[in-house]
JSON list of C-alpha atoms and ligand atoms in Angstrom, two decimals:
[
{"chain": "A", "resi": 27, "resn": "MET", "atom": "CA", "xyz": [97.24, 74.12, 52.28]},
{"chain": "A", "resi": 28, "resn": "THR", "atom": "CA", "xyz": [100.50, 74.84, 53.96]},
{"chain": "A", "resi": 29, "resn": "ASP", "atom": "CA", "xyz": [100.85, 75.13, 57.66]},
{"chain": "A", "resi": 30, "resn": "LYS", "atom": "CA", "xyz": [101.46, 78.81, 58.41]},
{"chain": "A", "resi": 31, "resn": "HIS", "atom": "CA", "xyz": [102.48, 78.12, 61.95]},
{"chain": "A", "resi": 32, "resn": "PRO", "atom": "CA", "xyz": [106.18, 77.81, 62.51]},
{"chain": "A", "resi": 33, "resn": "LYS", "atom": "CA", "xyz": [107.21, 74.49, 63.90]},
{"chain": "A", "resi": 34, "resn": "HIS", "atom": "CA", "xyz": [107.27, 74.77, 67.64]},
{"chain": "A", "resi": 35, "resn": "SER", "atom": "CA", "xyz": [108.61, 72.17, 69.88]},
{"chain": "A", "resi": 36, "resn": "ARG", "atom": "CA", "xyz": [105.63, 71.06, 71.98]},
{"chain": "A", "resi": 37, "resn": "PRO", "atom": "CA", "xyz": [105.01, 73.96, 74.39]},
{"chain": "A", "resi": 38, "resn": "TRP", "atom": "CA", "xyz": [102.84, 72.15, 76.98]},
{"chain": "A", "resi": 39, "resn": "PRO", "atom": "CA", "xyz": [105.52, 70.40, 78.99]},
{"chain": "A", "resi": 40, "resn": "VAL", "atom": "CA", "xyz": [107.36, 73.71, 79.34]},
{"chain": "A", "resi": 41, "resn": "ILE", "atom": "CA", "xyz": [104.19, 75.58, 80.37]},
{"chain": "A", "resi": 42, "resn": "LEU", "atom": "CA", "xyz": [103.17, 72.87, 82.85]},
{"chain": "A", "resi": 43, "resn": "ALA", "atom": "CA", "xyz": [106.64, 72.82, 84.35]},
{"chain": "A", "resi": 44, "resn": "GLY", "atom": "CA", "xyz": [106.48, 76.60, 84.67]},
{"chain": "A", "resi": 45, "resn": "LEU", "atom": "CA", "xyz": [103.08, 76.44, 86.37]},
{"chain": "A", "resi": 46, "resn": "ALA", "atom": "CA", "xyz": [104.29, 73.75, 88.74]},
{"chain": "A", "resi": 47, "resn": "ALA", "atom": "CA", "xyz": [107.29, 75.88, 89.68]},
{"chain": "A", "resi": 48, "resn": "LEU", "atom": "CA", "xyz": [105.01, 78.87, 90.25]},
{"chain": "A", "resi": 49, "resn": "LEU", "atom": "CA", "xyz": [102.71, 76.80, 92.50]},
{"chain": "A", "resi": 50, "resn": "VAL", "atom": "CA", "xyz": [105.69, 75.69, 94.55]},
{"chain": "A", "resi": 51, "resn": "ILE", "atom": "CA", "xyz": [106.84, 79.30, 94.96]},
{"chain": "A", "resi": 52, "resn": "VAL", "atom": "CA", "xyz": [103.34, 80.43, 96.00]},
{"chain": "A", "resi": 53, "resn": "ALA", "atom": "CA", "xyz": [102.92, 77.48, 98.38]},
{"chain": "A", "resi": 54, "resn": "VAL", "atom": "CA", "xyz": [106.28, 78.04, 100.05]},
{"chain": "A", "resi": 55, "resn": "GLY", "atom": "CA", "xyz": [105.44, 81.72, 100.47]},
{"chain": "A", "resi": 56, "resn": "VAL", "atom": "CA", "xyz": [101.86, 81.32, 101.68]},
{"chain": "A", "resi": 57, "resn": "VAL", "atom": "CA", "xyz": [101.66, 78.12, 103.69]},
{"chain": "A", "resi": 58, "resn": "PRO", "atom": "CA", "xyz": [103.98, 79.11, 106.57]},
{"chain": "A", "resi": 59, "resn": "ARG", "atom": "CA", "xyz": [102.09, 82.40, 107.00]},
{"chain": "A", "resi": 60, "resn": "PHE", "atom": "CA", "xyz": [98.79, 80.57, 106.92]},
{"chain": "A", "resi": 61, "resn": "LEU", "atom": "CA", "xyz": [99.94, 78.08, 109.53]},
{"chain": "A", "resi": 62, "resn": "GLU", "atom": "CA", "xyz": [101.26, 80.87, 111.72]},
{"chain": "A", "resi": 63, "resn": "SER", "atom": "CA", "xyz": [97.95, 82.71, 111.80]},
{"chain": "A", "resi": 64, "resn": "ALA", "atom": "CA", "xyz": [95.61, 79.72, 111.63]},
{"chain": "A", "resi": 65, "resn": "PRO", "atom": "CA", "xyz": [95.17, 78.81, 115.34]},
{"chain": "A", "resi": 66, "resn": "GLU", "atom": "CA", "xyz": [93.44, 81.98, 116.52]},
{"chain": "A", "resi": 67, "resn": "GLY", "atom": "CA", "xyz": [93.35, 84.64, 113.85]},
{"chain": "A", "resi": 68, "resn": "PRO", "atom": "CA", "xyz": [96.04, 87.20, 113.16]},
{"chain": "A", "resi": 69, "resn": "ALA", "atom": "CA", "xyz": [98.79, 86.91, 115.73]},
{"chain": "A", "resi": 70, "resn": "ILE", "atom": "CA", "xyz": [98.87, 90.58, 116.66]},
{"chain": "A", "resi": 71, "resn": "GLY", "atom": "CA", "xyz": [99.64, 91.63, 120.19]},
{"chain": "A", "resi": 72, "resn": "GLY", "atom": "CA", "xyz": [100.84, 89.71, 123.20]},
{"chain": "A", "resi": 73, "resn": "PRO", "atom": "CA", "xyz": [101.86, 90.08, 126.80]},
{"chain": "A", "resi": 74, "resn": "PHE", "atom": "CA", "xyz": [103.56, 93.22, 128.05]},
{"chain": "A", "resi": 75, "resn": "THR", "atom": "CA", "xyz": [104.83, 94.57, 131.35]},
{"chain": "A", "resi": 76, "resn": "LEU", "atom": "CA", "xyz": [105.52, 98.29, 131.30]},
{"chain": "A", "resi": 77, "resn": "THR", "atom": "CA", "xyz": [105.29, 101.37, 133.53]},
{"chain": "A", "resi": 78, "resn": "ASP", "atom": "CA", "xyz": [102.26, 103.66, 133.51]},
{"chain": "A", "resi": 79, "resn": "GLN", "atom": "CA", "xyz": [102.18, 107.44, 133.90]},
{"chain": "A", "resi": 80, "resn": "SER", "atom": "CA", "xyz": [102.00, 107.17, 137.69]},
{"chain": "A", "resi": 81, "resn": "GLY", "atom": "CA", "xyz": [105.10, 105.00, 137.82]},
{"chain": "A", "resi": 82, "resn": "ARG", "atom": "CA", "xyz": [103.17, 101.82, 138.50]},
{"chain": "A", "resi": 83, "resn": "THR", "atom": "CA", "xyz": [104.17, 98.54, 136.83]},
{"chain": "A", "resi": 84, "resn": "VAL", "atom": "CA", "xyz": [101.28, 97.27, 134.73]},
{"chain": "A", "resi": 85, "resn": "SER", "atom": "CA", "xyz": [100.82, 94.28, 132.50]},
{"chain": "A", "resi": 86, "resn": "ASP", "atom": "CA", "xyz": [98.31, 93.37, 129.81]},
{"chain": "A", "resi": 87, "resn": "ALA", "atom": "CA", "xyz": [96.60, 91.07, 132.33]},
{"chain": "A", "resi": 88, "resn": "ASP", "atom": "CA", "xyz": [95.63, 94.13, 134.41]},
{"chain": "A", "resi": 89, "resn": "PHE", "atom": "CA", "xyz": [93.27, 95.16, 131.58]},
{"chain": "A", "resi": 90, "resn": "ARG", "atom": "CA", "xyz": [91.43, 91.83, 131.17]},
{"chain": "A", "resi": 91, "resn": "GLY", "atom": "CA", "xyz": [87.70, 92.40, 131.05]},
{"chain": "A", "resi": 92, "resn": "LYS", "atom": "CA", "xyz": [88.21, 95.74, 129.31]},
{"chain": "A", "resi": 93, "resn": "VAL", "atom": "CA", "xyz": [88.57, 96.54, 125.65]},
{"chain": "A", "resi": 94, "resn": "MET", "atom": "CA", "xyz": [91.99, 98.08, 125.09]},
{"chain": "A", "resi": 95, "resn": "LEU", "atom": "CA", "xyz": [92.39, 100.68, 122.34]},
{"chain": "A", "resi": 96, "resn": "ILE", "atom": "CA", "xyz": [96.14, 100.78, 121.89]},
{"chain": "A", "resi": 97, "resn": "TYR", "atom": "CA", "xyz": [98.19, 103.32, 119.96]},
{"chain": "A", "resi": 98, "resn": "PHE", "atom": "CA", "xyz": [101.97, 103.41, 119.57]},
{"chain": "A", "resi": 99, "resn": "GLY", "atom": "CA", "xyz": [103.68, 106.75, 119.12]},
{"chain": "A", "resi": 100, "resn": "TYR", "atom": "CA", "xyz": [105.87, 109.27, 120.90]},
{"chain": "A", "resi": 101, "resn": "THR", "atom": "CA", "xyz": [105.22, 112.46, 122.81]},
{"chain": "A", "resi": 102, "resn": "PHE", "atom": "CA", "xyz": [107.55, 114.60, 120.72]},
{"chain": "A", "resi": 103, "resn": "CYS", "atom": "CA", "xyz": [105.67, 113.64, 117.53]},
{"chain": "A", "resi": 104, "resn": "PRO", "atom": "CA", "xyz": [104.82, 116.88, 115.73]},
{"chain": "A", "resi": 105, "resn": "ASP", "atom": "CA", "xyz": [101.64, 115.90, 113.93]},
{"chain": "A", "resi": 106, "resn": "VAL", "atom": "CA", "xyz": [100.32, 112.34, 113.56]},
{"chain": "A", "resi": 107, "resn": "CYS", "atom": "CA", "xyz": [100.32, 111.30, 117.21]},
{"chain": "A", "resi": 108, "resn": "PRO", "atom": "CA", "xyz": [98.60, 114.40, 118.61]},
{"chain": "A", "resi": 109, "resn": "THR", "atom": "CA", "xyz": [95.96, 114.23, 115.87]},
{"chain": "A", "resi": 110, "resn": "THR", "atom": "CA", "xyz": [95.27, 110.54, 116.48]},
{"chain": "A", "resi": 111, "resn": "LEU", "atom": "CA", "xyz": [95.18, 110.84, 120.27]},
{"chain": "A", "resi": 112, "resn": "GLY", "atom": "CA", "xyz": [92.85, 113.83, 119.93]},
{"chain": "A", "resi": 113, "resn": "ASN", "atom": "CA", "xyz": [90.54, 111.67, 117.81]},
{"chain": "A", "resi": 114, "resn": "VAL", "atom": "CA", "xyz": [90.72, 108.84, 120.33]},
{"chain": "A", "resi": 115, "resn": "ALA", "atom": "CA", "xyz": [89.79, 111.24, 123.16]},
{"chain": "A", "resi": 116, "resn": "GLN", "atom": "CA", "xyz": [86.82, 112.48, 121.12]},
{"chain": "A", "resi": 117, "resn": "ALA", "atom": "CA", "xyz": [85.76, 108.90, 120.32]},
{"chain": "A", "resi": 118, "resn": "TYR", "atom": "CA", "xyz": [85.92, 108.05, 124.03]},
{"chain": "A", "resi": 119, "resn": "ASP", "atom": "CA", "xyz": [83.69, 111.02, 124.78]},
{"chain": "A", "resi": 120, "resn": "LEU", "atom": "CA", "xyz": [81.13, 109.67, 122.28]},
{"chain": "A", "resi": 121, "resn": "LEU", "atom": "CA", "xyz": [80.70, 106.52, 124.40]},
{"chain": "A", "resi": 122, "resn": "SER", "atom": "CA", "xyz": [78.12, 106.23, 127.15]},
{"chain": "A", "resi": 123, "resn": "PRO", "atom": "CA", "xyz": [79.45, 106.16, 130.72]},
{"chain": "A", "resi": 124, "resn": "ALA", "atom": "CA", "xyz": [78.68, 102.41, 130.85]},
{"chain": "A", "resi": 125, "resn": "GLU", "atom": "CA", "xyz": [80.68, 101.88, 127.67]},
{"chain": "A", "resi": 126, "resn": "GLN", "atom": "CA", "xyz": [83.52, 104.10, 128.86]},
{"chain": "A", "resi": 127, "resn": "ALA", "atom": "CA", "xyz": [83.85, 101.95, 131.96]},
{"chain": "A", "resi": 128, "resn": "GLN", "atom": "CA", "xyz": [84.66, 98.98, 129.70]},
{"chain": "A", "resi": 129, "resn": "VAL", "atom": "CA", "xyz": [87.19, 100.72, 127.45]},
{"chain": "A", "resi": 130, "resn": "VAL", "atom": "CA", "xyz": [90.74, 101.81, 128.18]},
{"chain": "A", "resi": 131, "resn": "PRO", "atom": "CA", "xyz": [92.65, 103.92, 125.68]},
{"chain": "A", "resi": 132, "resn": "ILE", "atom": "CA", "xyz": [96.36, 103.15, 125.94]},
{"chain": "A", "resi": 133, "resn": "PHE", "atom": "CA", "xyz": [99.31, 105.07, 124.53]},
{"chain": "A", "resi": 134, "resn": "VAL", "atom": "CA", "xyz": [102.59, 103.16, 124.31]},
{"chain": "A", "resi": 135, "resn": "THR", "atom": "CA", "xyz": [105.76, 105.05, 123.48]},
{"chain": "A", "resi": 136, "resn": "VAL", "atom": "CA", "xyz": [108.05, 104.00, 120.66]},
{"chain": "A", "resi": 137, "resn": "ASP", "atom": "CA", "xyz": [110.63, 106.47, 122.02]},
{"chain": "A", "resi": 138, "resn": "PRO", "atom": "CA", "xyz": [111.39, 105.27, 125.58]},
{"chain": "A", "resi": 139, "resn": "GLU", "atom": "CA", "xyz": [114.66, 107.23, 125.71]},
{"chain": "A", "resi": 140, "resn": "ARG", "atom": "CA", "xyz": [112.84, 110.55, 125.78]},
{"chain": "A", "resi": 141, "resn": "ASP", "atom": "CA", "xyz": [109.41, 109.50, 126.98]},
{"chain": "A", "resi": 142, "resn": "THR", "atom": "CA", "xyz": [110.01, 109.24, 130.69]},
{"chain": "A", "resi": 143, "resn": "VAL", "atom": "CA", "xyz": [107.17, 108.56, 133.13]},
{"chain": "A", "resi": 144, "resn": "ASP", "atom": "CA", "xyz": [106.77, 112.31, 133.80]},
{"chain": "A", "resi": 145, "resn": "GLN", "atom": "CA", "xyz": [106.85, 113.15, 130.11]},
{"chain": "A", "resi": 146, "resn": "ILE", "atom": "CA", "xyz": [104.17, 110.53, 129.33]},
{"chain": "A", "resi": 147, "resn": "ALA", "atom": "CA", "xyz": [102.09, 111.69, 132.30]},
{"chain": "A", "resi": 148, "resn": "GLN", "atom": "CA", "xyz": [101.95, 115.29, 131.08]},
{"chain": "A", "resi": 149, "resn": "TYR", "atom": "CA", "xyz": [101.31, 114.22, 127.53]},
{"chain": "A", "resi": 150, "resn": "VAL", "atom": "CA", "xyz": [98.35, 111.85, 127.97]},
{"chain": "A", "resi": 151, "resn": "ALA", "atom": "CA", "xyz": [96.72, 114.10, 130.56]},
{"chain": "A", "resi": 152, "resn": "ALA", "atom": "CA", "xyz": [96.50, 116.79, 127.89]},
{"chain": "A", "resi": 153, "resn": "PHE", "atom": "CA", "xyz": [94.20, 114.56, 125.82]},
{"chain": "A", "resi": 154, "resn": "SER", "atom": "CA", "xyz": [92.01, 112.74, 128.33]},
{"chain": "A", "resi": 155, "resn": "PRO", "atom": "CA", "xyz": [92.14, 111.62, 131.95]},
{"chain": "A", "resi": 156, "resn": "ALA", "atom": "CA", "xyz": [90.99, 108.22, 130.64]},
{"chain": "A", "resi": 157, "resn": "PHE", "atom": "CA", "xyz": [94.32, 107.57, 128.94]},
{"chain": "A", "resi": 158, "resn": "VAL", "atom": "CA", "xyz": [96.86, 105.11, 130.24]},
{"chain": "A", "resi": 159, "resn": "GLY", "atom": "CA", "xyz": [100.34, 106.09, 129.03]},
{"chain": "A", "resi": 160, "resn": "LEU", "atom": "CA", "xyz": [102.98, 103.38, 129.02]},
{"chain": "A", "resi": 161, "resn": "THR", "atom": "CA", "xyz": [106.75, 103.53, 128.84]},
{"chain": "A", "resi": 162, "resn": "GLY", "atom": "CA", "xyz": [109.65, 101.36, 129.91]},
{"chain": "A", "resi": 163, "resn": "SER", "atom": "CA", "xyz": [113.25, 100.62, 129.12]},
{"chain": "A", "resi": 164, "resn": "PRO", "atom": "CA", "xyz": [114.15, 100.22, 125.46]},
{"chain": "A", "resi": 165, "resn": "GLU", "atom": "CA", "xyz": [114.59, 96.50, 126.24]},
{"chain": "A", "resi": 166, "resn": "GLN", "atom": "CA", "xyz": [111.02, 96.34, 127.56]},
{"chain": "A", "resi": 167, "resn": "ILE", "atom": "CA", "xyz": [109.51, 98.33, 124.71]},
{"chain": "A", "resi": 168, "resn": "ALA", "atom": "CA", "xyz": [111.23, 96.51, 121.81]},
{"chain": "A", "resi": 169, "resn": "PRO", "atom": "CA", "xyz": [109.45, 93.14, 122.19]},
{"chain": "A", "resi": 170, "resn": "VAL", "atom": "CA", "xyz": [106.08, 94.86, 122.56]},
{"chain": "A", "resi": 171, "resn": "LEU", "atom": "CA", "xyz": [106.64, 96.69, 119.27]},
{"chain": "A", "resi": 172, "resn": "LYS", "atom": "CA", "xyz": [107.49, 93.36, 117.70]},
{"chain": "A", "resi": 173, "resn": "GLU", "atom": "CA", "xyz": [104.37, 91.67, 119.07]},
{"chain": "A", "resi": 174, "resn": "PHE", "atom": "CA", "xyz": [102.15, 94.37, 117.66]},
{"chain": "A", "resi": 175, "resn": "ARG", "atom": "CA", "xyz": [104.13, 94.54, 114.43]},
{"chain": "A", "resi": 176, "resn": "VAL", "atom": "CA", "xyz": [104.79, 98.22, 114.96]},
{"chain": "A", "resi": 177, "resn": "TYR", "atom": "CA", "xyz": [107.31, 99.89, 112.72]},
{"chain": "A", "resi": 178, "resn": "ALA", "atom": "CA", "xyz": [109.35, 102.56, 114.51]},
{"chain": "A", "resi": 179, "resn": "ARG", "atom": "CA", "xyz": [112.66, 103.99, 113.45]},
{"chain": "A", "resi": 180, "resn": "LYS", "atom": "CA", "xyz": [114.58, 106.92, 114.86]},
{"chain": "A", "resi": 181, "resn": "VAL", "atom": "CA", "xyz": [115.56, 109.38, 112.16]},
{"chain": "A", "resi": 182, "resn": "GLU", "atom": "CA", "xyz": [119.31, 109.74, 112.72]},
{"chain": "A", "resi": 183, "resn": "SER", "atom": "CA", "xyz": [120.22, 113.35, 113.41]},
{"chain": "A", "resi": 184, "resn": "LYS", "atom": "CA", "xyz": [122.62, 115.36, 115.57]},
{"chain": "A", "resi": 185, "resn": "ASP", "atom": "CA", "xyz": [119.64, 117.43, 116.60]},
{"chain": "A", "resi": 186, "resn": "PRO", "atom": "CA", "xyz": [118.40, 116.34, 120.05]},
{"chain": "A", "resi": 187, "resn": "ASN", "atom": "CA", "xyz": [114.90, 117.02, 118.69]},
{"chain": "A", "resi": 188, "resn": "TYR", "atom": "CA", "xyz": [115.11, 113.96, 116.47]},
{"chain": "A", "resi": 189, "resn": "SER", "atom": "CA", "xyz": [111.96, 112.48, 115.03]},
{"chain": "A", "resi": 190, "resn": "VAL", "atom": "CA", "xyz": [110.83, 108.86, 114.92]},
{"chain": "A", "resi": 191, "resn": "ASP", "atom": "CA", "xyz": [109.16, 107.38, 111.85]},
{"chain": "A", "resi": 192, "resn": "HIS", "atom": "CA", "xyz": [106.45, 105.05, 112.99]},
{"chain": "A", "resi": 193, "resn": "SER", "atom": "CA", "xyz": [103.40, 103.15, 111.81]},
{"chain": "A", "resi": 194, "resn": "SER", "atom": "CA", "xyz": [100.05, 104.61, 112.83]},
{"chain": "A", "resi": 195, "resn": "ILE", "atom": "CA", "xyz": [97.53, 101.94, 113.75]},
{"chain": "A", "resi": 196, "resn": "LEU", "atom": "CA", "xyz": [94.88, 101.84, 116.48]},
{"chain": "A", "resi": 197, "resn": "TYR", "atom": "CA", "xyz": [94.55, 98.30, 117.83]},
{"chain": "A", "resi": 198, "resn": "VAL", "atom": "CA", "xyz": [91.31, 97.12, 119.40]},
{"chain": "A", "resi": 199, "resn": "MET", "atom": "CA", "xyz": [92.04, 94.27, 121.79]},
{"chain": "A", "resi": 200, "resn": "GLY", "atom": "CA", "xyz": [89.02, 92.37, 123.11]},
{"chain": "A", "resi": 201, "resn": "LYS", "atom": "CA", "xyz": [88.19, 91.79, 126.78]},
{"chain": "A", "resi": 202, "resn": "ASN", "atom": "CA", "xyz": [90.19, 88.54, 126.56]},
{"chain": "A", "resi": 203, "resn": "GLY", "atom": "CA", "xyz": [93.28, 90.53, 125.59]},
{"chain": "A", "resi": 204, "resn": "LYS", "atom": "CA", "xyz": [93.31, 89.20, 122.04]},
{"chain": "A", "resi": 205, "resn": "TYR", "atom": "CA", "xyz": [93.39, 91.21, 118.88]},
{"chain": "A", "resi": 206, "resn": "ALA", "atom": "CA", "xyz": [89.87, 92.07, 117.68]},
{"chain": "A", "resi": 207, "resn": "ALA", "atom": "CA", "xyz": [90.14, 94.85, 115.09]},
{"chain": "A", "resi": 208, "resn": "HIS", "atom": "CA", "xyz": [92.16, 97.85, 114.08]},
{"chain": "A", "resi": 209, "resn": "PHE", "atom": "CA", "xyz": [91.76, 101.29, 112.58]},
{"chain": "A", "resi": 210, "resn": "THR", "atom": "CA", "xyz": [94.24, 103.36, 110.65]},
{"chain": "A", "resi": 211, "resn": "GLY", "atom": "CA", "xyz": [95.53, 106.38, 112.51]},
{"chain": "A", "resi": 212, "resn": "GLU", "atom": "CA", "xyz": [93.41, 108.62, 110.29]},
{"chain": "A", "resi": 213, "resn": "ALA", "atom": "CA", "xyz": [90.12, 107.12, 111.50]},
{"chain": "A", "resi": 214, "resn": "ALA", "atom": "CA", "xyz": [87.54, 109.73, 112.52]},
{"chain": "A", "resi": 215, "resn": "PRO", "atom": "CA", "xyz": [86.25, 109.83, 116.11]},
{"chain": "A", "resi": 216, "resn": "LYS", "atom": "CA", "xyz": [82.78, 108.62, 115.03]},
{"chain": "A", "resi": 217, "resn": "GLU", "atom": "CA", "xyz": [84.30, 105.67, 113.22]},
{"chain": "A", "resi": 218, "resn": "ILE", "atom": "CA", "xyz": [86.43, 104.72, 116.22]},
{"chain": "A", "resi": 219, "resn": "ALA", "atom": "CA", "xyz": [83.48, 105.07, 118.60]},
{"chain": "A", "resi": 220, "resn": "ALA", "atom": "CA", "xyz": [81.29, 102.92, 116.33]},
{"chain": "A", "resi": 221, "resn": "GLY", "atom": "CA", "xyz": [83.98, 100.23, 116.23]},
{"chain": "A", "resi": 222, "resn": "LEU", "atom": "CA", "xyz": [84.28, 100.24, 120.02]},
{"chain": "A", "resi": 223, "resn": "LYS", "atom": "CA", "xyz": [80.51, 100.03, 120.49]},
{"chain": "A", "resi": 224, "resn": "LYS", "atom": "CA", "xyz": [80.39, 97.11, 118.08]},
{"chain": "A", "resi": 225, "resn": "GLN", "atom": "CA", "xyz": [83.18, 95.35, 119.98]},
{"chain": "A", "resi": 226, "resn": "LEU", "atom": "CA", "xyz": [81.38, 95.89, 123.30]},
{"chain": "A", "resi": 227, "resn": "ALA", "atom": "CA", "xyz": [78.09, 94.63, 121.85]},
{"chain": "A", "resi": 228, "resn": "GLY", "atom": "CA", "xyz": [79.62, 91.54, 120.25]},
{"chain": "B", "resi": 324, "resn": "LIG", "atom": "NI1", "xyz": [103.61, 110.11, 115.76]}
]
């Protein structure tokens, strides 16, 4: 019987070397991220000092002991922000008064150039008196966006009514100020309320 297989040079060393290279690539890519997030879960969020809708300087520490439900957007947003904030207001209304006392919905602008204190004040009041609206200088806002890994980018235009592309995530920060959970911006009021109740119970 003749050997029908063509004569290969031994393939195993090549395959093993390939696998080893792949493992190195995976390790280099994964290990730093793992180390970064290992100490206390996903490193989302962090300290902030901004201005609320009454012109008062507030920091994250002012909300310790409350669950913060934080959304980043801008008041001139034509669709996503108003829909999401409407859902948050409805979710808040689904909570009991005792639960409401432990939750603060917070709106942070990604467009500080247009979202002045007065602009933010009018905007959040239209959704719920429970809302805290936060703005600041672009230099104050930028690091907060980075901490929460928010994507926001002004769509360049000569039109003063420019739009801002931005990510749409609702962050639940526990009473200790640390990240606890998140919802996508499309989450329904019932879903948001259930998540908040779970956070308060846990
Ligand atoms: Ni928006």
